[in-house]
XYZ file of C-alpha atoms in Angstrom:
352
model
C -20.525 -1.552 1.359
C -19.301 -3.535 -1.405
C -15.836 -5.229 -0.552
C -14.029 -6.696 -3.902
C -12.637 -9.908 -2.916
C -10.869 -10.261 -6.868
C -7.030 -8.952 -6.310
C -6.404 -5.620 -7.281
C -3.251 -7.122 -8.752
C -3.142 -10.918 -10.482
C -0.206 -13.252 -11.104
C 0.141 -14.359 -14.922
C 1.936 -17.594 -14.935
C 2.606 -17.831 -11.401
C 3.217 -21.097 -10.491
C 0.635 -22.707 -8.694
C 15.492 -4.003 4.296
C 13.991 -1.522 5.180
C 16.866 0.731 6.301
C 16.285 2.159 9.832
C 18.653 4.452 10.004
C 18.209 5.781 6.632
C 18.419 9.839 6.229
C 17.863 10.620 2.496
C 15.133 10.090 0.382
C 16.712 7.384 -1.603
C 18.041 5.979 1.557
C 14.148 6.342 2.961
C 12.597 4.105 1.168
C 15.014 1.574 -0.568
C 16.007 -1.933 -0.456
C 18.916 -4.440 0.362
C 20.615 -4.740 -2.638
C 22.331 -8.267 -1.410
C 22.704 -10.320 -4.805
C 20.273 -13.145 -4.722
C 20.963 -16.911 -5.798
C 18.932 -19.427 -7.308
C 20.108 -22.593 -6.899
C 17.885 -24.453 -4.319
C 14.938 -25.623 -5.554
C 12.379 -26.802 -2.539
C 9.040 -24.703 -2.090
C 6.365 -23.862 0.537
C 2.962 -21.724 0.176
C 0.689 -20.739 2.459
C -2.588 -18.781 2.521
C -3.856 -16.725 5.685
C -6.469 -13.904 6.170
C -5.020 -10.965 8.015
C -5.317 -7.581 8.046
C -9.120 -7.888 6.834
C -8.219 -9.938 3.324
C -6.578 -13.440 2.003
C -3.219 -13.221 1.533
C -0.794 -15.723 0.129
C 3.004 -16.557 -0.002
C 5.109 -18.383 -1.757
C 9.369 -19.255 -1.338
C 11.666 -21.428 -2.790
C 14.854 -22.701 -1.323
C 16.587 -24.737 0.729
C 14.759 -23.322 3.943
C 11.086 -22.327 2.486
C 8.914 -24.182 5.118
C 10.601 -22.432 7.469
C 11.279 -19.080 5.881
C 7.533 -19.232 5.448
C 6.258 -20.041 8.625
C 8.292 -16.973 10.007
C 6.682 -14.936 7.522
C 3.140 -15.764 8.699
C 4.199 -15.232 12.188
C 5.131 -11.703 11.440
C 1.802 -11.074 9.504
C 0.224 -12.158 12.849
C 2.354 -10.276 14.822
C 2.073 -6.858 12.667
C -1.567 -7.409 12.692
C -2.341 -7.352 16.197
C 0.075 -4.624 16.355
C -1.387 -2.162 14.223
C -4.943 -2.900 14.124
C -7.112 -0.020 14.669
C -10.037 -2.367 16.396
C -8.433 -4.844 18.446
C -8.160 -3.299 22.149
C -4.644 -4.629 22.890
C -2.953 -3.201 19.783
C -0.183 -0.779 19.956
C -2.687 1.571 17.664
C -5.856 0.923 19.471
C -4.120 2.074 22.690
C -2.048 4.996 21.261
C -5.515 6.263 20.145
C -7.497 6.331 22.814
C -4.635 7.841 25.316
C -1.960 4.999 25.978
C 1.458 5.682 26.333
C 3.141 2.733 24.528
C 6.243 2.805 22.123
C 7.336 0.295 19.399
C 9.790 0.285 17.040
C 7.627 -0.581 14.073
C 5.201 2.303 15.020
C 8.595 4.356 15.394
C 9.709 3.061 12.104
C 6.391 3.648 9.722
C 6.018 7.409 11.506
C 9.232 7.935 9.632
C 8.146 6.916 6.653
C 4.433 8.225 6.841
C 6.371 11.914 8.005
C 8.371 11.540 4.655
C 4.897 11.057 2.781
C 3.003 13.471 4.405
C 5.771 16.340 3.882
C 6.864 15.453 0.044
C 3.137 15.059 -0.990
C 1.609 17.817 0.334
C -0.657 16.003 3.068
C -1.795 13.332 0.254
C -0.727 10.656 2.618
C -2.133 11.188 5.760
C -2.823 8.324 8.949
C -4.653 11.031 10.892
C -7.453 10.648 8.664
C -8.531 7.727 11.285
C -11.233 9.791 12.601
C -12.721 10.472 8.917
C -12.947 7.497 8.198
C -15.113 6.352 11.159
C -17.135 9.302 10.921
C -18.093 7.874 7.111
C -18.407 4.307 8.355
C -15.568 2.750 6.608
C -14.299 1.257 9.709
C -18.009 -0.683 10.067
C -20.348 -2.448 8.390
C -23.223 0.973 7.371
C -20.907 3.514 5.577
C -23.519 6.927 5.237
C -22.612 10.190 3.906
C -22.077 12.617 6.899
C -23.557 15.551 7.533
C -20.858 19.005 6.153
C -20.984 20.278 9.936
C -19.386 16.985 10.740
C -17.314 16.568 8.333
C -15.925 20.619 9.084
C -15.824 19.220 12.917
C -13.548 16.229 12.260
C -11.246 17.859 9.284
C -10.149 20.234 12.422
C -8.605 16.714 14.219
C -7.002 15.807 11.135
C -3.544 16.423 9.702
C 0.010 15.186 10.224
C 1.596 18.394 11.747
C -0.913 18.468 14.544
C -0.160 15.104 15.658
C 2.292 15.481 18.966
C 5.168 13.238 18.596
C 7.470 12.663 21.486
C 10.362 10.149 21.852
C 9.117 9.039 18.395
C 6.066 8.203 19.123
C 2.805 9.582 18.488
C 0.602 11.028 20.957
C -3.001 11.903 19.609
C -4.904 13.728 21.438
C -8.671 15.348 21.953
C -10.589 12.819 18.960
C -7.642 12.733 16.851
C -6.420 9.176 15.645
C -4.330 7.556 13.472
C -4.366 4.530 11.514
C -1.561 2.727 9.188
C -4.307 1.096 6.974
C -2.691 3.040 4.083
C 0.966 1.462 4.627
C 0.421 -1.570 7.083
C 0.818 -4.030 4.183
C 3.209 -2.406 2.009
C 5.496 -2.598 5.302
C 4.478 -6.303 5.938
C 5.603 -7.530 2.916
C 8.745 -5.660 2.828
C 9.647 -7.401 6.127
C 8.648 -10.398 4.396
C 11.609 -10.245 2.071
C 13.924 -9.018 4.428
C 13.108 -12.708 6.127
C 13.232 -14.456 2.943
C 16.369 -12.963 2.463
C 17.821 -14.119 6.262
C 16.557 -17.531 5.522
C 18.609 -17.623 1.916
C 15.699 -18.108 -0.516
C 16.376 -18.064 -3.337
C 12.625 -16.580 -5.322
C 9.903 -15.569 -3.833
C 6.313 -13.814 -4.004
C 3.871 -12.851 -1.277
C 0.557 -11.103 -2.260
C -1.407 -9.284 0.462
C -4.685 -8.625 -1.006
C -3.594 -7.226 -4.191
C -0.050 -5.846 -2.784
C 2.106 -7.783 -4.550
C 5.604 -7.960 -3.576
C 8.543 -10.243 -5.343
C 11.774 -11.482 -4.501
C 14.294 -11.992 -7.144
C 12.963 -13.475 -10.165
C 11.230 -17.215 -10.973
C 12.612 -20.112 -9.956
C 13.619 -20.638 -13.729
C 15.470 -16.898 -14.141
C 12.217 -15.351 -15.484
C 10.228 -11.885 -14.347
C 6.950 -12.386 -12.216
C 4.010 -10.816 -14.550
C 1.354 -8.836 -12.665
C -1.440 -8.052 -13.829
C -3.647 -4.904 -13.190
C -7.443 -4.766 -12.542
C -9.519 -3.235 -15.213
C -11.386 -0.876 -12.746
C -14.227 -1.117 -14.854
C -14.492 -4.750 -14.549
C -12.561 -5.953 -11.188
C -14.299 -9.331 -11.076
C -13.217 -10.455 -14.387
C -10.154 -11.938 -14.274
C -9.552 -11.901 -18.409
C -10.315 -7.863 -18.517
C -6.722 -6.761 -17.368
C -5.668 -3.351 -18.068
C -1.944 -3.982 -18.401
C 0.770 -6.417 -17.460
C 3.936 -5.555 -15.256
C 7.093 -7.704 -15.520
C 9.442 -7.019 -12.564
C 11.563 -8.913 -10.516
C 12.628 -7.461 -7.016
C 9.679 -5.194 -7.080
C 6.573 -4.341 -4.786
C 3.242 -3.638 -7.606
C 0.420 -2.053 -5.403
C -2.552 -0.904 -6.694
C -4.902 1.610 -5.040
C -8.369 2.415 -6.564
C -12.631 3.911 -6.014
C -13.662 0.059 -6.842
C -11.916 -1.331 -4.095
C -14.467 -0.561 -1.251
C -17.312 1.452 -1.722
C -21.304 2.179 -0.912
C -23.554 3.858 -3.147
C -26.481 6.471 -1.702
C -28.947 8.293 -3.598
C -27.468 6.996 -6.772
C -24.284 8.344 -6.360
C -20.897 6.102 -5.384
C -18.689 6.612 -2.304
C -15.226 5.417 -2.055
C -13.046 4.807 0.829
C -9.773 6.921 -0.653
C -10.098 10.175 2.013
C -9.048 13.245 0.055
C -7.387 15.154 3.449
C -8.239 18.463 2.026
C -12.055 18.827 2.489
C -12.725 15.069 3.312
C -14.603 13.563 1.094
C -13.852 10.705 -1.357
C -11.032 12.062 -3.375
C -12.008 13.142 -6.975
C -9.080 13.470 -8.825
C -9.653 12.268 -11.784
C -8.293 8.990 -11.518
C -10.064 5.216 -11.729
C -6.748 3.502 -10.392
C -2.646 4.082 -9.293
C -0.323 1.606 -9.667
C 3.102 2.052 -8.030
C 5.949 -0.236 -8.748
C 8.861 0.209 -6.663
C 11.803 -1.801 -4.619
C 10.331 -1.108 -1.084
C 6.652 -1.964 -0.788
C 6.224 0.455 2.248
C 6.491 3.522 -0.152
C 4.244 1.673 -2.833
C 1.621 1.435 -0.698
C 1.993 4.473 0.681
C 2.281 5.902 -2.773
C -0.541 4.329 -4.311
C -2.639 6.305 -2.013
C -1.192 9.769 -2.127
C -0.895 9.419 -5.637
C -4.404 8.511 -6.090
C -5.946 11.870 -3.974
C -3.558 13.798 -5.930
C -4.404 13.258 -9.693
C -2.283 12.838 -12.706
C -0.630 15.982 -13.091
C 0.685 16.184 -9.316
C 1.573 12.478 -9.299
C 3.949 12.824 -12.328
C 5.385 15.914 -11.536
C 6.401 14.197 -7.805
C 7.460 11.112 -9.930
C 10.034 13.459 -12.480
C 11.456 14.627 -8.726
C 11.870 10.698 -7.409
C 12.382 8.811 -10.745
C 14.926 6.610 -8.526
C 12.626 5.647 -6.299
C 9.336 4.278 -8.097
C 7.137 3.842 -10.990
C 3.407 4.147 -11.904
C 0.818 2.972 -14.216
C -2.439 5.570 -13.821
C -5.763 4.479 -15.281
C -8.226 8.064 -15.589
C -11.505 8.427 -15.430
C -11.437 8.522 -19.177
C -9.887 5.159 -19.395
C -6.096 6.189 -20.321
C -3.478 4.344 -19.370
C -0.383 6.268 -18.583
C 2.867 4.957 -18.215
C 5.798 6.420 -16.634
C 9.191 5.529 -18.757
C 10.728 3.131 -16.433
C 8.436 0.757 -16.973
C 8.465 1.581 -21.073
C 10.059 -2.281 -21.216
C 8.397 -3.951 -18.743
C 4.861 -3.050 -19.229
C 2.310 -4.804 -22.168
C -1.398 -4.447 -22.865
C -4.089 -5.371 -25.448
C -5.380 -1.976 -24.482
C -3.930 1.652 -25.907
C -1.297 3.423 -23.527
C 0.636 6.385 -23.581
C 4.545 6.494 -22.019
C 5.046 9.484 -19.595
C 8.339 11.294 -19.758
């Protein structure tokens, strides 16, 4: 398996609350509107590998060393909670027939129920036992055999997983796995500690999940830049630049991690309906939206299900997020929210 160390998502010029009690789908996935400042001028960056990939952050303000050193404490701390491999995570246990509660687990079941329901099973963290039966969770991915594959679809899906007090319960092979939202959730509690610790601009990027708070230090929007699928280890071939401030720009996409048998490529994107690689017509997903725990989730769904079902869910949620889709005939689509804030070199169309 091929693992793509370039970032799915690049900074251009970059210089060197989740709601818990929320009830509607705005309120589901939005953030804390609290007007931000930027006056202080001090900075701290630091780099870690977590969640298997290099991830860096950067803050500005009167308290960035120490805004920043509480924000790679939490990456720690949400890593060994919800990896799938380590033995004394929260996940690790749930799945092989712990009892154990957390409010984090509590907290991304929410949002991975919201997901499952409004996409039509597009977004699903049962698809843990899937994934190791194609070797994505180890180092020799194969293609399984169908009879397999028919065996382990039966363990899969959201509304079989038993949920009691708010916490799952799986049961008889079945599994789940956050992999799919993990980081999108760590960096949104990244900015809701920025935002305790008053800085003032801010940008953390988790292996391509990019998330910003407020704008530069000098009043200007971070630029991201999106992988040319074709061409993710060339930093000049970029599909498209986003301009955002406030904003979570994840990418999901086939050239991310793959293997290639008999000639024909594998990705690691699980389509939940017949579980295979999902072929929907799409290279790449980009979602741009204020809470980074629906981007990433997002980015996924929208990726298994193809253009036509992703915009049609996006003219239902306009409020909630953007998207730039790359197909597999190399169009760029653009939904109108981003008509200002999006540039390329490269032909694009603007969805309405």
């Amino acid at each position: 398996m091929k693992r793509i160390l370039t970032a799915a998502l690049l900074f251009i010029c970059l210089f060197s609350g989740c709601t818990r009690e929320a009830k509607t789908d705005k309120d589901i996935f939005s953030s804390n509107d609290t007007e931000i400042s930027h006056t202080g001028n001090a900075s701290a960056t630091r780099e870690i590998f977590a969640m298997d990939t290099y991830m860096s952050l950067t803050a500005y303000g009167d308290h960035a060393e120490t805004a920043v050193d509480k924000a790679i404490s939490e990456i720690k701390r949400l890593d060994a909670l919800l990896s799938v491999g380590d033995e004394k995570s929260i996940v690790y246990r749930l799945n092989h027939g712990e009892k154990a509660d957390s409010e984090d687990v509590t907290f991304l079941i929410e949002r991975s129920a919201w997901l499952y329901e409004n996409t039509d099973g597009a977004f699903d963290i049962t698809l843990f036992p899937l994934m190791e039966l194609w070797g994505f969770t180890g180092e020799h991915p194969a293609v399984p055999e169908q009879s397999d594959i028919d065996k382990t679809l039966v363990l899969c899906g959201f509304d079989k997983l038993i949920i009691e007090n708010d916490t799952p319960e799986p049961k008889d092979g079945q599994g789940i796995d956050f992999g799919g939202i993990a980081k999108g959730y760590t960096s949104q509690r990244i900015m809701e500690i920025f935002r305790e610790y008053g800085i003032t601009s801010g940008v953390v990027s988790l292996g391509g999940n990019v998330q910003c708070y407020g704008t530069k230090p000098d009043g200007s929007l971070w630029r991201c830049g999106i992988t040319d699928p074709d061409h993710p280890d060339d930093t000049s071939a970029l599909s498209g630049v986003i301009s955002v401030d406030d904003k979570a720009v994840i990418t999901s996409g086939g050239y991310e991690r793959y293997f290639t048998e008999n000639g024909k490529t594998y990705h690691h994107i699980i389509n939940p309906e017949n579980g295979y690689p999902a072929d929907s017509g799409l290279k790449s997903v980009t979602i741009v939206s204020a809470d980074g725990t629906l981007a990433d989730g997002l980015s996924t769904a929208c990726f298994v299900m193809g253009k036509e079902k992703s915009f049609a869910f996006w003219r239902e949620h306009p409020e909630l997020f953007d998207m730039v889709l790359i197909t597999n005939e190399n169009e760029i689509l653009v939904t109108e929210g981003l008509k200002e804030n999006f540039s390329s070199r490269k032909d694009y169309t603007i969805i309405k």
